[in-house]
PDB file of C-alpha atoms in Angstrom:
ATOM      1  CA  MET A 135       1.627   0.374  13.400  1.00 91.00           C
ATOM      2  CA  PHE A 136       0.204  -2.334  10.701  1.00 95.00           C
ATOM      3  CA  SER A 137       0.757  -5.757   9.675  1.00 94.00           C
ATOM      4  CA  GLY A 138       0.046  -5.769   5.952  1.00 95.00           C
ATOM      5  CA  ILE A 139      -3.058  -8.097   6.350  1.00 95.00           C
ATOM      6  CA  ILE A 140      -6.209  -6.602   4.854  1.00 96.00           C
ATOM      7  CA  GLU A 141      -9.144  -6.563   7.046  1.00 94.00           C
ATOM      8  CA  HIS A 142     -11.907  -5.093   4.916  1.00 95.00           C
ATOM      9  CA  GLN A 143     -12.254  -3.498   1.460  1.00 97.00           C
ATOM     10  CA  GLY A 144     -14.171  -0.087   1.450  1.00 97.00           C
ATOM     11  CA  ARG A 145     -15.660   1.533  -1.094  1.00 97.00           C
ATOM     12  CA  ILE A 146     -15.539   5.764  -1.683  1.00 98.00           C
ATOM     13  CA  THR A 147     -18.966   6.862  -1.694  1.00 97.00           C
ATOM     14  CA  ALA A 148     -17.294  10.508  -2.116  1.00 97.00           C
ATOM     15  CA  ALA A 149     -14.052  12.253  -2.770  1.00 96.00           C
ATOM     16  CA  ARG A 150     -14.252  16.074  -2.299  1.00 95.00           C
ATOM     17  CA  ARG A 151     -11.515  18.234  -3.362  1.00 92.00           C
ATOM     18  CA  GLN A 152     -10.572  21.305  -1.580  1.00 87.00           C
ATOM     19  CA  ASP A 153      -7.925  23.545  -2.977  1.00 88.00           C
ATOM     20  CA  ARG A 154      -4.974  21.183  -2.676  1.00 91.00           C
ATOM     21  CA  ASP A 155      -6.186  18.854  -0.105  1.00 95.00           C
ATOM     22  CA  LEU A 156      -8.658  15.848  -0.582  1.00 96.00           C
ATOM     23  CA  ASP A 157     -11.700  14.586   1.721  1.00 96.00           C
ATOM     24  CA  ILE A 158     -12.834  11.050   1.029  1.00 97.00           C
ATOM     25  CA  THR A 159     -15.604   9.174   2.603  1.00 98.00           C
ATOM     26  CA  VAL A 160     -15.410   5.328   2.800  1.00 98.00           C
ATOM     27  CA  ALA A 161     -18.029   2.693   3.721  1.00 98.00           C
ATOM     28  CA  THR A 162     -15.582   0.739   5.680  1.00 97.00           C
ATOM     29  CA  GLY A 163     -17.775  -2.070   6.942  1.00 94.00           C
ATOM     30  CA  ILE A 164     -16.156  -1.424  10.366  1.00 94.00           C
ATOM     31  CA  PRO A 165     -18.875  -1.023  12.994  1.00 91.00           C
ATOM     32  CA  ASP A 166     -16.837   0.222  15.641  1.00 93.00           C
ATOM     33  CA  LEU A 167     -14.690   2.730  14.511  1.00 95.00           C
ATOM     34  CA  THR A 168     -13.323   5.608  17.108  1.00 94.00           C
ATOM     35  CA  MET A 169     -12.474   9.040  16.368  1.00 95.00           C
ATOM     36  CA  GLY A 170      -8.968   9.721  15.717  1.00 95.00           C
ATOM     37  CA  GLU A 171      -8.167   6.166  14.943  1.00 95.00           C
ATOM     38  CA  SER A 172      -5.499   5.279  12.374  1.00 96.00           C
ATOM     39  CA  ILE A 173      -6.894   3.160   9.195  1.00 97.00           C
ATOM     40  CA  ALA A 174      -4.562   2.356   6.650  1.00 98.00           C
ATOM     41  CA  VAL A 175      -6.344   2.679   3.471  1.00 98.00           C
ATOM     42  CA  ASN A 176      -4.642   1.329   0.446  1.00 98.00           C
ATOM     43  CA  GLY A 177      -1.602   1.147   2.774  1.00 97.00           C
ATOM     44  CA  VAL A 178      -1.523   4.881   3.648  1.00 97.00           C
ATOM     45  CA  CYS A 179      -2.206   5.688   7.550  1.00 97.00           C
ATOM     46  CA  LEU A 180      -4.820   8.091   7.558  1.00 97.00           C
ATOM     47  CA  THR A 181      -6.926   9.463  10.676  1.00 96.00           C
ATOM     48  CA  VAL A 182     -10.948   8.991  11.094  1.00 96.00           C
ATOM     49  CA  THR A 183     -12.186  12.631  11.286  1.00 96.00           C
ATOM     50  CA  SER A 184     -15.695  11.697  11.365  1.00 96.00           C
ATOM     51  CA  PHE A 185     -17.880   8.382  11.252  1.00 95.00           C
ATOM     52  CA  ASP A 186     -21.506   7.075  11.634  1.00 94.00           C
ATOM     53  CA  ALA A 187     -22.945   4.099  13.429  1.00 92.00           C
ATOM     54  CA  ALA A 188     -22.854   2.092   9.845  1.00 93.00           C
ATOM     55  CA  GLY A 189     -19.392   2.367   9.326  1.00 94.00           C
ATOM     56  CA  THR A 190     -18.892   5.067   6.960  1.00 97.00           C
ATOM     57  CA  ALA A 191     -15.870   7.198   7.783  1.00 97.00           C
ATOM     58  CA  THR A 192     -14.283  10.329   6.560  1.00 97.00           C
ATOM     59  CA  PHE A 193     -10.424  11.010   6.205  1.00 97.00           C
ATOM     60  CA  PHE A 194      -8.558  14.169   5.306  1.00 96.00           C
ATOM     61  CA  ILE A 195      -5.720  13.844   2.838  1.00 97.00           C
ATOM     62  CA  SER A 196      -3.236  16.470   2.736  1.00 95.00           C
ATOM     63  CA  SER A 197      -1.490  18.064  -0.400  1.00 95.00           C
ATOM     64  CA  GLU A 198       2.064  16.391   1.248  1.00 95.00           C
ATOM     65  CA  THR A 199       0.077  13.003   1.341  1.00 96.00           C
ATOM     66  CA  LEU A 200      -1.315  13.488  -2.112  1.00 96.00           C
ATOM     67  CA  ASP A 201       2.061  14.599  -3.522  1.00 95.00           C
ATOM     68  CA  ARG A 202       3.667  10.969  -2.071  1.00 95.00           C
ATOM     69  CA  THR A 203       0.915   8.402  -2.718  1.00 97.00           C
ATOM     70  CA  ALA A 204      -1.051   7.041  -5.242  1.00 96.00           C
ATOM     71  CA  LEU A 205      -4.275   8.367  -3.297  1.00 96.00           C
ATOM     72  CA  GLY A 206      -5.161  11.370  -5.589  1.00 94.00           C
ATOM     73  CA  ARG A 207      -6.540   9.073  -8.357  1.00 93.00           C
ATOM     74  CA  LEU A 208      -9.298   7.916  -5.865  1.00 94.00           C
ATOM     75  CA  ALA A 209     -12.988   8.883  -6.736  1.00 95.00           C
ATOM     76  CA  SER A 210     -16.509   8.034  -5.813  1.00 97.00           C
ATOM     77  CA  GLY A 211     -17.088   4.022  -6.658  1.00 97.00           C
ATOM     78  CA  HIS A 212     -13.405   2.896  -6.168  1.00 97.00           C
ATOM     79  CA  THR A 213     -12.613   0.165  -3.691  1.00 97.00           C
ATOM     80  CA  VAL A 214      -9.484   0.364  -0.993  1.00 98.00           C
ATOM     81  CA  ASN A 215      -7.711  -2.004   0.936  1.00 98.00           C
ATOM     82  CA  LEU A 216      -8.360  -1.572   4.597  1.00 98.00           C
ATOM     83  CA  GLU A 217      -6.775  -2.511   7.970  1.00 97.00           C
ATOM     84  CA  ARG A 218      -7.109  -1.098  11.368  1.00 96.00           C
ATOM     85  CA  ALA A 219      -3.851  -0.580  13.269  1.00 94.00           C
ATOM     86  CA  VAL A 220      -2.546  -3.678  15.414  1.00 93.00           C
ATOM     87  CA  THR A 221      -2.690  -4.312  19.266  1.00 88.00           C
ATOM     88  CA  PRO A 222      -0.344  -5.645  21.232  1.00 84.00           C
ATOM     89  CA  THR A 223      -2.095  -9.102  21.324  1.00 85.00           C
ATOM     90  CA  THR A 224      -2.368  -9.430  17.221  1.00 83.00           C
ATOM     91  CA  ARG A 225      -0.673 -12.087  15.362  1.00 82.00           C
ATOM     92  CA  LEU A 226       1.833 -10.402  13.126  1.00 83.00           C
ATOM     93  CA  SER A 227       0.969 -12.662  10.068  1.00 88.00           C
ATOM     94  CA  GLY A 228       2.514 -10.231   7.817  1.00 89.00           C
ATOM     95  CA  HIS A 229       5.273  -7.894   8.651  1.00 92.00           C
ATOM     96  CA  ILE A 230       6.094  -4.372  10.345  1.00 91.00           C
ATOM     97  CA  VAL A 231       3.926  -1.275   8.193  1.00 94.00           C
ATOM     98  CA  GLN A 232       3.819   1.855   9.268  1.00 94.00           C
ATOM     99  CA  GLY A 233       1.618   2.908   6.495  1.00 95.00           C
ATOM    100  CA  HIS A 234       4.253   5.796   5.557  1.00 95.00           C
ATOM    101  CA  VAL A 235       4.562   5.167   2.068  1.00 97.00           C
ATOM    102  CA  ASP A 236       8.315   5.498   0.069  1.00 97.00           C
ATOM    103  CA  GLY A 237       7.313   6.125  -3.244  1.00 96.00           C
ATOM    104  CA  THR A 238       4.503   4.866  -5.835  1.00 97.00           C
ATOM    105  CA  GLY A 239       5.123   2.357  -8.550  1.00 97.00           C
ATOM    106  CA  ARG A 240       2.986   0.853 -11.599  1.00 97.00           C
ATOM    107  CA  LEU A 241       1.786  -2.626 -12.530  1.00 98.00           C
ATOM    108  CA  ALA A 242       3.470  -3.793 -15.480  1.00 97.00           C
ATOM    109  CA  ALA A 243       2.050  -6.984 -15.852  1.00 96.00           C
ATOM    110  CA  VAL A 244      -0.120  -9.923 -14.710  1.00 97.00           C
ATOM    111  CA  ARG A 245       0.545 -13.719 -15.768  1.00 96.00           C
ATOM    112  CA  GLN A 246      -1.982 -16.709 -14.808  1.00 95.00           C
ATOM    113  CA  GLU A 247       0.349 -19.914 -13.078  1.00 94.00           C
ATOM    114  CA  GLY A 248      -2.070 -22.200 -11.927  1.00 94.00           C
ATOM    115  CA  GLU A 249      -4.139 -21.004  -9.972  1.00 94.00           C
ATOM    116  CA  ALA A 250      -1.999 -18.088  -8.999  1.00 96.00           C
ATOM    117  CA  ARG A 251      -1.081 -14.924 -10.615  1.00 97.00           C
ATOM    118  CA  HIS A 252       2.685 -13.587 -11.195  1.00 97.00           C
ATOM    119  CA  ILE A 253       2.662 -10.230 -11.353  1.00 98.00           C
ATOM    120  CA  THR A 254       5.245  -7.282 -12.080  1.00 97.00           C
ATOM    121  CA  PHE A 255       5.616  -3.730 -11.085  1.00 98.00           C
ATOM    122  CA  THR A 256       7.963  -1.216 -12.116  1.00 97.00           C
ATOM    123  CA  VAL A 257       9.449   0.900  -8.710  1.00 97.00           C
ATOM    124  CA  PRO A 258      11.591   3.997  -8.373  1.00 97.00           C
ATOM    125  CA  ALA A 259      14.709   3.379  -8.200  1.00 96.00           C
ATOM    126  CA  ARG A 260      16.165   4.990  -5.521  1.00 96.00           C
ATOM    127  CA  LEU A 261      14.190   2.140  -3.368  1.00 97.00           C
ATOM    128  CA  ARG A 262      16.255  -0.803  -4.724  1.00 96.00           C
ATOM    129  CA  ARG A 263      18.978  -0.773  -2.087  1.00 95.00           C
ATOM    130  CA  TYR A 264      16.016  -1.708   0.444  1.00 96.00           C
ATOM    131  CA  LEU A 265      14.542  -4.842  -1.377  1.00 96.00           C
ATOM    132  CA  VAL A 266      15.703  -8.222  -1.569  1.00 95.00           C
ATOM    133  CA  GLU A 267      14.421 -11.652  -3.094  1.00 95.00           C
ATOM    134  CA  LYS A 268      12.107 -13.172  -0.488  1.00 96.00           C
ATOM    135  CA  GLY A 269      12.055 -10.034   1.639  1.00 95.00           C
ATOM    136  CA  SER A 270       8.874  -8.170   2.360  1.00 95.00           C
ATOM    137  CA  ILE A 271       7.047  -5.274   0.391  1.00 97.00           C
ATOM    138  CA  THR A 272       3.937  -3.332   0.749  1.00 97.00           C
ATOM    139  CA  ILE A 273       1.611  -2.708  -2.326  1.00 98.00           C
ATOM    140  CA  ASP A 274      -1.463  -0.704  -1.819  1.00 98.00           C
ATOM    141  CA  GLY A 275      -1.159  -1.781   2.112  1.00 97.00           C
ATOM    142  CA  ILE A 276      -0.748  -5.483   1.301  1.00 97.00           C
ATOM    143  CA  SER A 277       2.135  -7.135   2.726  1.00 97.00           C
ATOM    144  CA  LEU A 278       3.633  -9.662  -0.067  1.00 97.00           C
ATOM    145  CA  THR A 279       6.706 -11.613  -0.504  1.00 96.00           C
ATOM    146  CA  LEU A 280       9.418 -10.399  -3.248  1.00 97.00           C
ATOM    147  CA  ASN A 281       9.881 -13.391  -5.772  1.00 96.00           C
ATOM    148  CA  ASP A 282      12.534 -11.447  -7.986  1.00 96.00           C
ATOM    149  CA  VAL A 283      14.021  -7.997  -7.569  1.00 96.00           C
ATOM    150  CA  GLY A 284      15.607  -6.215 -10.952  1.00 94.00           C
ATOM    151  CA  ALA A 285      18.373  -4.059 -11.223  1.00 93.00           C
ATOM    152  CA  PRO A 286      17.674  -0.400 -12.650  1.00 92.00           C
ATOM    153  CA  GLY A 287      17.220  -0.174 -16.437  1.00 89.00           C
ATOM    154  CA  GLU A 288      16.970  -3.446 -16.824  1.00 88.00           C
ATOM    155  CA  GLY A 289      14.024  -5.616 -18.600  1.00 82.00           C
ATOM    156  CA  GLY A 290      12.976  -2.596 -20.824  1.00 85.00           C
ATOM    157  CA  CYS A 291      12.984  -0.173 -17.729  1.00 87.00           C
ATOM    158  CA  ASP A 292      14.247   3.082 -17.706  1.00 87.00           C
ATOM    159  CA  ALA A 293      17.376   3.961 -15.648  1.00 92.00           C
ATOM    160  CA  ASP A 294      15.191   5.649 -12.952  1.00 94.00           C
ATOM    161  CA  GLU A 295      13.077   2.204 -12.249  1.00 96.00           C
ATOM    162  CA  PHE A 296      13.218  -1.540 -12.046  1.00 96.00           C
ATOM    163  CA  ARG A 297      11.150  -4.392 -11.667  1.00 97.00           C
ATOM    164  CA  ILE A 298       9.885  -6.682  -8.879  1.00 97.00           C
ATOM    165  CA  ALA A 299       8.157 -10.190  -9.483  1.00 97.00           C
ATOM    166  CA  LEU A 300       5.556 -11.317  -7.090  1.00 97.00           C
ATOM    167  CA  MET A 301       3.147 -14.492  -6.931  1.00 97.00           C
ATOM    168  CA  ILE A 302      -0.225 -13.786  -5.495  1.00 96.00           C
ATOM    169  CA  ILE A 303      -2.552 -16.818  -4.072  1.00 95.00           C
ATOM    170  CA  PRO A 304      -6.355 -16.658  -5.162  1.00 95.00           C
ATOM    171  CA  HIS A 305      -7.140 -15.353  -1.285  1.00 94.00           C
ATOM    172  CA  THR A 306      -5.109 -12.236  -1.785  1.00 95.00           C
ATOM    173  CA  TRP A 307      -6.075 -11.805  -5.420  1.00 96.00           C
ATOM    174  CA  ASP A 308      -9.812 -12.270  -4.497  1.00 95.00           C
ATOM    175  CA  HIS A 309      -9.809 -10.454  -1.147  1.00 95.00           C
ATOM    176  CA  THR A 310      -7.781  -7.140  -1.999  1.00 97.00           C
ATOM    177  CA  THR A 311      -7.897  -4.419  -4.828  1.00 97.00           C
ATOM    178  CA  LEU A 312      -5.031  -6.223  -6.733  1.00 97.00           C
ATOM    179  CA  GLY A 313      -7.721  -8.150  -9.124  1.00 95.00           C
ATOM    180  CA  ALA A 314      -9.087  -4.645 -10.262  1.00 95.00           C
ATOM    181  CA  LEU A 315      -5.901  -3.172 -11.468  1.00 96.00           C
ATOM    182  CA  LYS A 316      -4.967  -2.556 -14.850  1.00 96.00           C
ATOM    183  CA  ALA A 317      -1.508  -1.915 -16.548  1.00 96.00           C
ATOM    184  CA  GLY A 318      -0.156   1.101 -15.795  1.00 96.00           C
ATOM    185  CA  ASP A 319      -2.150   1.855 -12.785  1.00 97.00           C
ATOM    186  CA  PRO A 320      -0.320   3.534  -9.585  1.00 97.00           C
ATOM    187  CA  VAL A 321       0.078   1.555  -6.601  1.00 98.00           C
ATOM    188  CA  ASN A 322       1.450   2.673  -3.028  1.00 98.00           C
ATOM    189  CA  ILE A 323       4.872   1.224  -2.207  1.00 98.00           C
ATOM    190  CA  GLU A 324       6.252   1.009   1.549  1.00 98.00           C
ATOM    191  CA  VAL A 325       9.553  -1.088   1.780  1.00 97.00           C
ATOM    192  CA  ASP A 326      10.600  -2.816   5.124  1.00 93.00           C
ATOM    193  CA  VAL A 327      11.623  -0.126   7.638  1.00 94.00           C
ATOM    194  CA  ILE A 328      14.089  -2.745   9.314  1.00 93.00           C
ATOM    195  CA  ALA A 329      15.917  -2.036   5.834  1.00 93.00           C
ATOM    196  CA  LYS A 330      15.606   1.888   6.393  1.00 92.00           C
ATOM    197  CA  TYR A 331      16.630   1.705   9.932  1.00 92.00           C
ATOM    198  CA  VAL A 332      20.274  -0.399   9.087  1.00 92.00           C
ATOM    199  CA  GLU A 333      21.039   1.912   6.300  1.00 91.00           C
ATOM    200  CA  SER A 334      20.742   4.607   8.684  1.00 92.00           C
ATOM    201  CA  VAL A 335      23.067   3.163  11.229  1.00 92.00           C
ATOM    202  CA  CYS A 336      25.910   1.870   9.034  1.00 92.00           C
ATOM    203  CA  GLN A 337      25.711   5.718   7.729  1.00 85.00           C
ATOM    204  CA  TYR A 338      27.018   7.112  10.777  1.00 81.00           C
ATOM    205  CA  ARG A 339      29.302   4.676  11.834  1.00 75.00           C
TER     206      ARG A 339
END
């Protein structure tokens, strides 16, 4: 489990396709990695399959993960958001994040507002029911607060997508990969797992 508070930014040093799978090597900057530990890479829970004393780690990404996330676009030189799993004594500064991506969205626009940035993303319409204004969402592993949640088909969106808006403070902009995104770039989306459990319970009552 994760909290959506980015600890490090890593750099991809190698990305190797193997049939439908992908191996990536990441200079994590984390000196005390352990074999088999879970690390959220751009919000996707991945397993350390090898590492060295300098903190360079290798992760195997299966075709299932590639089909459901935006990790397939990663290449050597790309920067990624990293977070280690929480411990029982960790402050939960963000929200409960599993690292299990629910879908991918795309950056729509960025607008400067004072020192902050107002950013919008398009998101698959099937995720709309899990999102509420001032609720939490995870984008590329970052725990963020929703300022506005549109309806499918509104604001120039197709019927199968909708827009969300967020206000990004300078610290988050400077210490995550958000600042490197360009319009149209894909991002990993994870909705609040509590909303999914509530939906499931209500379905069977």
